Amino acid sequence: MFNSVSSLESFPQLWLQIALIGVCLGVIVLLAEGLHRYTSTDPERVRKVVHIGTGNVILLAWWLNIPAWVGITASILASSVALLSYKFPILPGINSVGRKSWGTFCYALSIGILVAWFWSINQPQYAALGILVMTWGDGLAALIGQKFGKHPYQFGGSKKSWEGSFTMFLVSYAVSSLILLGVHGNIWQSWAVPLAVALAATALEAFSWYGIDNLTVPVGSAAIAFFLTGLLLT
C-alpha cells in the first residue's frame, strides 16, 4: 500500500520530482494567500489550509523515495522563512506578524528532524506517521474545537475543548492505524500501537503553548510508534 518507487537512476529525474513537490507546496501556499487577500475566510482557517495541505506532501516524498537532504534543506529554508515572518510581513495569511506562536517554525523544524531521523534508518513510515498525526489530528482538532467546542477545559495556560481533544484522539488513531496496517499488515500490533500514539498525541496537543505542539506532537508520535513497534515485533 505504501511502498515507495525504486530509487531514481538519473539526476534530471530527481530534480523533476523535487520540482513536483515544490509545485504542490507552492499551489497550497498561493491558495492560502489568495483566501487571505481576496476572501473573508477566517485567518485561522487559512492557516489550517496550509497546515493540512503541506503535511500531506510527506506521502509524496515517501512514495517517490526523495533523498533525505531534500527534506532537510526544505525544512531549513522553511524554518528560516518562518523566523523572518515574525518580524516582516512575509506571507501574512500563513503567519501573521506579531502573532504569539512559534507554530510555523516548529512545524518546519519537526519535518526536518523526522526526515533526518527516519530516512537515515530506512524507516520513512514513522516520519510520515508523526507528520500526518500533526497535520490531520492537530488541524482538525483546532477546527472542530473552534466550531463545535461546547465543553472547554484549561490545561495550565492552554485552553482546549473536549470536542477538539476527542477529535485529536480519533484522527491520530486512524492515521497511525492506516500507516502501520499498510506497512506491517493486519496484525494486532498495528491496532494496539496507535492507541498509545493517539493518547500521547492528544496529551501533547493539550500542551500547546506558543505552538510548541507542532514539534512535540509529530516527534513524540513518531518516536512512540517506532519504539513500541520495534519492541512488540521482536
mmCIF file of C-alpha atoms in Angstrom:
data_model
loop_
_atom_site.group_PDB
_atom_site.id
_atom_site.type_symbol
_atom_site.label_atom_id
_atom_site.label_comp_id
_atom_site.label_asym_id
_atom_site.label_seq_id
_atom_site.Cartn_x
_atom_site.Cartn_y
_atom_site.Cartn_z
ATOM 1 C CA MET A 1 0.000 0.000 0.000
ATOM 2 C CA PHE A 2 2.719 2.473 0.982
ATOM 3 C CA ASN A 3 5.623 1.001 -0.973
ATOM 4 C CA SER A 4 7.900 3.627 -2.471
ATOM 5 C CA VAL A 5 9.033 3.557 -6.061
ATOM 6 C CA SER A 6 12.562 2.464 -6.818
ATOM 7 C CA SER A 7 15.363 4.962 -6.318
ATOM 8 C CA LEU A 8 15.869 7.407 -9.124
ATOM 9 C CA GLU A 9 18.553 6.446 -11.593
ATOM 10 C CA SER A 10 19.253 9.815 -13.156
ATOM 11 C CA PHE A 11 19.948 13.263 -11.831
ATOM 12 C CA PRO A 12 17.383 15.027 -14.084
ATOM 13 C CA GLN A 13 14.622 12.751 -12.817
ATOM 14 C CA LEU A 14 15.490 13.671 -9.244
ATOM 15 C CA TRP A 15 15.055 17.352 -9.992
ATOM 16 C CA LEU A 16 11.787 16.685 -11.768
ATOM 17 C CA GLN A 17 10.498 15.011 -8.615
ATOM 18 C CA ILE A 18 11.769 17.850 -6.436
ATOM 19 C CA ALA A 19 10.046 20.286 -8.777
ATOM 20 C CA LEU A 20 6.813 18.312 -8.473
ATOM 21 C CA ILE A 21 6.900 18.586 -4.692
ATOM 22 C CA GLY A 22 7.788 22.265 -4.963
ATOM 23 C CA VAL A 23 4.821 22.894 -7.238
ATOM 24 C CA CYS A 24 2.476 21.122 -4.818
ATOM 25 C CA LEU A 25 3.715 23.238 -1.927
ATOM 26 C CA GLY A 26 3.563 26.398 -3.994
ATOM 27 C CA VAL A 27 -0.038 25.786 -5.013
ATOM 28 C CA ILE A 28 -1.059 25.264 -1.389
ATOM 29 C CA VAL A 29 0.696 28.434 -0.223
ATOM 30 C CA LEU A 30 -0.727 30.504 -3.088
ATOM 31 C CA LEU A 31 -4.205 29.156 -2.383
ATOM 32 C CA ALA A 32 -3.885 30.171 1.253
ATOM 33 C CA GLU A 33 -2.627 33.640 0.351
ATOM 34 C CA GLY A 34 -5.474 34.014 -2.132
ATOM 35 C CA LEU A 35 -8.004 33.126 0.527
ATOM 36 C CA HIS A 36 -6.397 35.609 2.894
ATOM 37 C CA ARG A 37 -6.181 38.502 0.442
ATOM 38 C CA TYR A 38 -9.341 38.134 -1.613
ATOM 39 C CA THR A 39 -11.911 36.457 0.631
ATOM 40 C CA SER A 40 -13.271 36.911 4.123
ATOM 41 C CA THR A 41 -12.044 33.482 5.226
ATOM 42 C CA ASP A 42 -11.095 33.408 8.896
ATOM 43 C CA PRO A 43 -7.283 33.712 9.264
ATOM 44 C CA GLU A 44 -7.125 30.593 11.428
ATOM 45 C CA ARG A 45 -8.834 28.564 8.710
ATOM 46 C CA VAL A 46 -6.365 29.905 6.165
ATOM 47 C CA ARG A 47 -3.503 28.713 8.333
ATOM 48 C CA LYS A 48 -5.120 25.289 8.620
ATOM 49 C CA VAL A 49 -5.312 25.035 4.823
ATOM 50 C CA VAL A 50 -1.519 25.298 4.797
ATOM 51 C CA HIS A 51 -1.132 23.153 7.916
ATOM 52 C CA ILE A 52 -3.111 20.250 6.480
ATOM 53 C CA GLY A 53 -2.156 20.681 2.848
ATOM 54 C CA THR A 54 1.603 20.863 3.216
ATOM 55 C CA GLY A 55 1.805 17.969 5.654
ATOM 56 C CA ASN A 56 0.437 15.544 3.100
ATOM 57 C CA VAL A 57 3.419 16.189 0.843
ATOM 58 C CA ILE A 58 5.345 13.772 3.089
ATOM 59 C CA LEU A 59 3.404 10.943 1.426
ATOM 60 C CA LEU A 60 4.620 12.084 -1.974
ATOM 61 C CA ALA A 61 8.201 12.318 -0.713
ATOM 62 C CA TRP A 62 7.912 8.816 0.755
ATOM 63 C CA TRP A 63 6.397 7.320 -2.380
ATOM 64 C CA LEU A 64 8.984 8.948 -4.653
ATOM 65 C CA ASN A 65 11.816 7.991 -2.292
ATOM 66 C CA ILE A 66 13.086 11.552 -2.212
ATOM 67 C CA PRO A 67 16.580 11.779 -0.637
ATOM 68 C CA ALA A 68 16.772 12.961 2.961
ATOM 69 C CA TRP A 69 18.837 16.028 2.069
ATOM 70 C CA VAL A 70 15.900 17.417 0.099
ATOM 71 C CA GLY A 71 13.571 17.283 3.092
ATOM 72 C CA ILE A 72 16.214 18.628 5.466
ATOM 73 C CA THR A 73 17.079 21.503 3.145
ATOM 74 C CA ALA A 74 13.402 22.343 2.700
ATOM 75 C CA SER A 75 12.972 22.296 6.477
ATOM 76 C CA ILE A 76 15.885 24.694 6.979
ATOM 77 C CA LEU A 77 14.559 27.089 4.361
ATOM 78 C CA ALA A 78 11.003 26.947 5.700
ATOM 79 C CA SER A 79 12.240 27.444 9.267
ATOM 80 C CA SER A 80 14.244 30.485 8.184
ATOM 81 C CA VAL A 81 11.242 31.994 6.391
ATOM 82 C CA ALA A 82 9.077 31.298 9.452
ATOM 83 C CA LEU A 83 11.529 33.123 11.724
ATOM 84 C CA LEU A 84 11.697 36.085 9.360
ATOM 85 C CA SER A 85 7.895 36.186 9.139
ATOM 86 C CA TYR A 86 7.664 37.001 12.841
ATOM 87 C CA LYS A 87 9.442 40.274 12.075
ATOM 88 C CA PHE A 88 8.452 41.051 8.492
ATOM 89 C CA PRO A 89 5.136 40.684 6.586
ATOM 90 C CA ILE A 90 6.124 37.539 4.681
ATOM 91 C CA LEU A 91 3.010 35.547 3.693
ATOM 92 C CA PRO A 92 0.793 37.185 6.343
ATOM 93 C CA GLY A 93 -2.053 34.785 5.638
ATOM 94 C CA ILE A 94 0.053 31.931 6.948
ATOM 95 C CA ASN A 95 1.744 33.536 9.902
ATOM 96 C CA SER A 96 0.561 36.953 10.992
ATOM 97 C CA VAL A 97 3.211 39.408 12.090
ATOM 98 C CA GLY A 98 3.314 39.661 15.866
ATOM 99 C CA ARG A 99 1.295 36.504 16.392
ATOM 100 C CA LYS A 100 2.419 34.960 19.657
ATOM 101 C CA SER A 101 3.075 31.489 18.348
ATOM 102 C CA TRP A 102 6.112 29.525 17.231
ATOM 103 C CA GLY A 103 3.835 27.051 15.475
ATOM 104 C CA THR A 104 5.005 27.667 11.907
ATOM 105 C CA PHE A 105 8.667 27.443 12.894
ATOM 106 C CA CYS A 106 8.068 24.289 14.951
ATOM 107 C CA TYR A 107 6.142 22.738 12.064
ATOM 108 C CA ALA A 108 9.053 23.206 9.651
ATOM 109 C CA LEU A 109 11.592 22.111 12.260
ATOM 110 C CA SER A 110 9.705 18.899 13.067
ATOM 111 C CA ILE A 111 9.691 17.838 9.411
ATOM 112 C CA GLY A 112 13.468 18.248 9.198
ATOM 113 C CA ILE A 113 14.024 16.293 12.413
ATOM 114 C CA LEU A 114 11.781 13.402 11.370
ATOM 115 C CA VAL A 115 13.179 13.165 7.833
ATOM 116 C CA ALA A 116 16.756 13.238 9.144
ATOM 117 C CA TRP A 117 15.976 10.567 11.730
ATOM 118 C CA PHE A 118 13.846 8.056 9.851
ATOM 119 C CA TRP A 119 15.127 8.446 6.307
ATOM 120 C CA SER A 120 18.622 7.668 7.649
ATOM 121 C CA ILE A 121 17.474 4.298 9.016
ATOM 122 C CA ASN A 122 15.230 3.494 6.057
ATOM 123 C CA GLN A 123 12.046 3.751 8.131
ATOM 124 C CA PRO A 124 10.245 6.683 6.469
ATOM 125 C CA GLN A 125 6.833 5.408 7.546
ATOM 126 C CA TYR A 126 7.429 6.755 11.049
ATOM 127 C CA ALA A 127 8.284 10.216 9.748
ATOM 128 C CA ALA A 128 5.065 10.133 7.738
ATOM 129 C CA LEU A 129 3.113 8.930 10.775
ATOM 130 C CA GLY A 130 4.356 11.724 13.007
ATOM 131 C CA ILE A 131 3.811 14.447 10.433
ATOM 132 C CA LEU A 132 0.339 13.237 9.463
ATOM 133 C CA VAL A 133 -0.757 12.920 13.091
ATOM 134 C CA MET A 134 0.150 16.580 13.455
ATOM 135 C CA THR A 135 -1.258 17.530 10.052
ATOM 136 C CA TRP A 136 -4.671 15.907 10.368
ATOM 137 C CA GLY A 137 -5.041 15.405 14.107
ATOM 138 C CA ASP A 138 -3.970 18.836 15.273
ATOM 139 C CA GLY A 139 -5.503 20.570 12.250
ATOM 140 C CA LEU A 140 -8.950 19.019 12.575
ATOM 141 C CA ALA A 141 -8.904 19.238 16.372
ATOM 142 C CA ALA A 142 -8.485 23.013 16.108
ATOM 143 C CA LEU A 143 -11.229 23.418 13.517
ATOM 144 C CA ILE A 144 -13.702 21.147 15.312
ATOM 145 C CA GLY A 145 -12.893 22.670 18.664
ATOM 146 C CA GLN A 146 -13.473 26.198 17.402
ATOM 147 C CA LYS A 147 -16.746 25.393 15.671
ATOM 148 C CA PHE A 148 -18.302 22.770 17.920
ATOM 149 C CA GLY A 149 -16.373 23.040 21.180
ATOM 150 C CA LYS A 150 -19.070 23.490 23.828
ATOM 151 C CA HIS A 151 -17.172 21.950 26.728
ATOM 152 C CA PRO A 152 -13.945 23.880 27.322
ATOM 153 C CA TYR A 153 -11.205 22.993 29.747
ATOM 154 C CA GLN A 154 -7.915 24.581 30.663
ATOM 155 C CA PHE A 155 -4.659 22.674 30.898
ATOM 156 C CA GLY A 156 -2.179 25.012 32.524
ATOM 157 C CA GLY A 157 -2.383 28.139 30.415
ATOM 158 C CA SER A 158 -3.724 26.332 27.350
ATOM 159 C CA LYS A 159 -7.462 26.479 26.643
ATOM 160 C CA LYS A 160 -8.958 23.490 24.832
ATOM 161 C CA SER A 161 -12.308 21.787 24.373
ATOM 162 C CA TRP A 162 -13.201 18.161 24.958
ATOM 163 C CA GLU A 163 -14.669 18.005 21.464
ATOM 164 C CA GLY A 164 -11.364 19.120 19.964
ATOM 165 C CA SER A 165 -9.309 16.722 22.082
ATOM 166 C CA PHE A 166 -11.612 13.817 21.226
ATOM 167 C CA THR A 167 -11.162 14.665 17.545
ATOM 168 C CA MET A 168 -7.399 14.699 18.060
ATOM 169 C CA PHE A 169 -7.530 11.226 19.601
ATOM 170 C CA LEU A 170 -9.737 9.694 16.901
ATOM 171 C CA VAL A 171 -7.836 11.179 13.972
ATOM 172 C CA SER A 172 -4.435 10.315 15.460
ATOM 173 C CA TYR A 173 -5.551 6.733 15.951
ATOM 174 C CA ALA A 174 -6.947 6.495 12.424
ATOM 175 C CA VAL A 175 -3.799 7.927 10.810
ATOM 176 C CA SER A 176 -1.458 5.730 12.833
ATOM 177 C CA SER A 177 -3.504 2.607 12.165
ATOM 178 C CA LEU A 178 -3.636 3.182 8.418
ATOM 179 C CA ILE A 179 0.115 3.628 8.147
ATOM 180 C CA LEU A 180 1.022 0.664 10.349
ATOM 181 C CA LEU A 181 -1.532 -1.541 8.621
ATOM 182 C CA GLY A 182 -0.083 -0.532 5.269
ATOM 183 C CA VAL A 183 3.462 -1.361 6.365
ATOM 184 C CA HIS A 184 3.033 -4.352 8.726
ATOM 185 C CA GLY A 185 -0.321 -5.741 7.687
ATOM 186 C CA ASN A 186 -3.346 -6.701 9.762
ATOM 187 C CA ILE A 187 -1.598 -7.791 12.960
ATOM 188 C CA TRP A 188 -2.563 -6.872 16.496
ATOM 189 C CA GLN A 189 0.400 -4.510 16.873
ATOM 190 C CA SER A 190 -0.967 -2.398 14.023
ATOM 191 C CA TRP A 191 -4.081 -1.787 16.115
ATOM 192 C CA ALA A 192 -2.533 -1.601 19.586
ATOM 193 C CA VAL A 193 0.392 0.756 18.982
ATOM 194 C CA PRO A 194 -1.875 3.503 17.562
ATOM 195 C CA LEU A 195 -3.736 3.585 20.887
ATOM 196 C CA ALA A 196 -0.561 4.670 22.673
ATOM 197 C CA VAL A 197 0.263 7.088 19.866
ATOM 198 C CA ALA A 198 -3.203 8.660 19.961
ATOM 199 C CA LEU A 199 -3.189 9.046 23.747
ATOM 200 C CA ALA A 200 0.269 10.620 23.719
ATOM 201 C CA ALA A 201 -0.533 12.903 20.790
ATOM 202 C CA THR A 202 -3.725 14.118 22.479
ATOM 203 C CA ALA A 203 -1.871 14.848 25.714
ATOM 204 C CA LEU A 204 0.958 16.631 23.891
ATOM 205 C CA GLU A 205 -1.528 18.683 21.877
ATOM 206 C CA ALA A 206 -3.043 19.884 25.154
ATOM 207 C CA PHE A 207 0.376 21.396 25.965
ATOM 208 C CA SER A 208 0.196 23.840 23.072
ATOM 209 C CA TRP A 209 1.702 26.995 24.484
ATOM 210 C CA TYR A 210 3.074 29.168 21.714
ATOM 211 C CA GLY A 211 2.544 26.435 19.129
ATOM 212 C CA ILE A 212 5.159 24.080 20.605
ATOM 213 C CA ASP A 213 2.810 21.150 19.934
ATOM 214 C CA ASN A 214 3.748 21.426 16.251
ATOM 215 C CA LEU A 215 7.098 19.995 17.357
ATOM 216 C CA THR A 216 6.193 17.757 20.292
ATOM 217 C CA VAL A 217 3.217 16.031 18.647
ATOM 218 C CA PRO A 218 4.921 14.808 15.448
ATOM 219 C CA VAL A 219 8.254 13.914 17.044
ATOM 220 C CA GLY A 220 6.609 12.313 20.076
ATOM 221 C CA SER A 221 4.098 10.345 17.994
ATOM 222 C CA ALA A 222 6.758 9.057 15.624
ATOM 223 C CA ALA A 223 9.097 8.093 18.459
ATOM 224 C CA ILE A 224 6.411 6.185 20.362
ATOM 225 C CA ALA A 225 5.276 4.332 17.233
ATOM 226 C CA PHE A 226 8.865 3.470 16.298
ATOM 227 C CA PHE A 227 9.979 2.193 19.689
ATOM 228 C CA LEU A 228 6.756 0.349 20.553
ATOM 229 C CA THR A 229 6.522 -1.333 17.156
ATOM 230 C CA GLY A 230 10.143 -2.391 17.372
ATOM 231 C CA LEU A 231 9.603 -3.735 20.891
ATOM 232 C CA LEU A 232 6.397 -5.614 20.121
ATOM 233 C CA LEU A 233 7.558 -7.080 16.816
ATOM 234 C CA THR A 234 10.790 -8.559 18.181
#
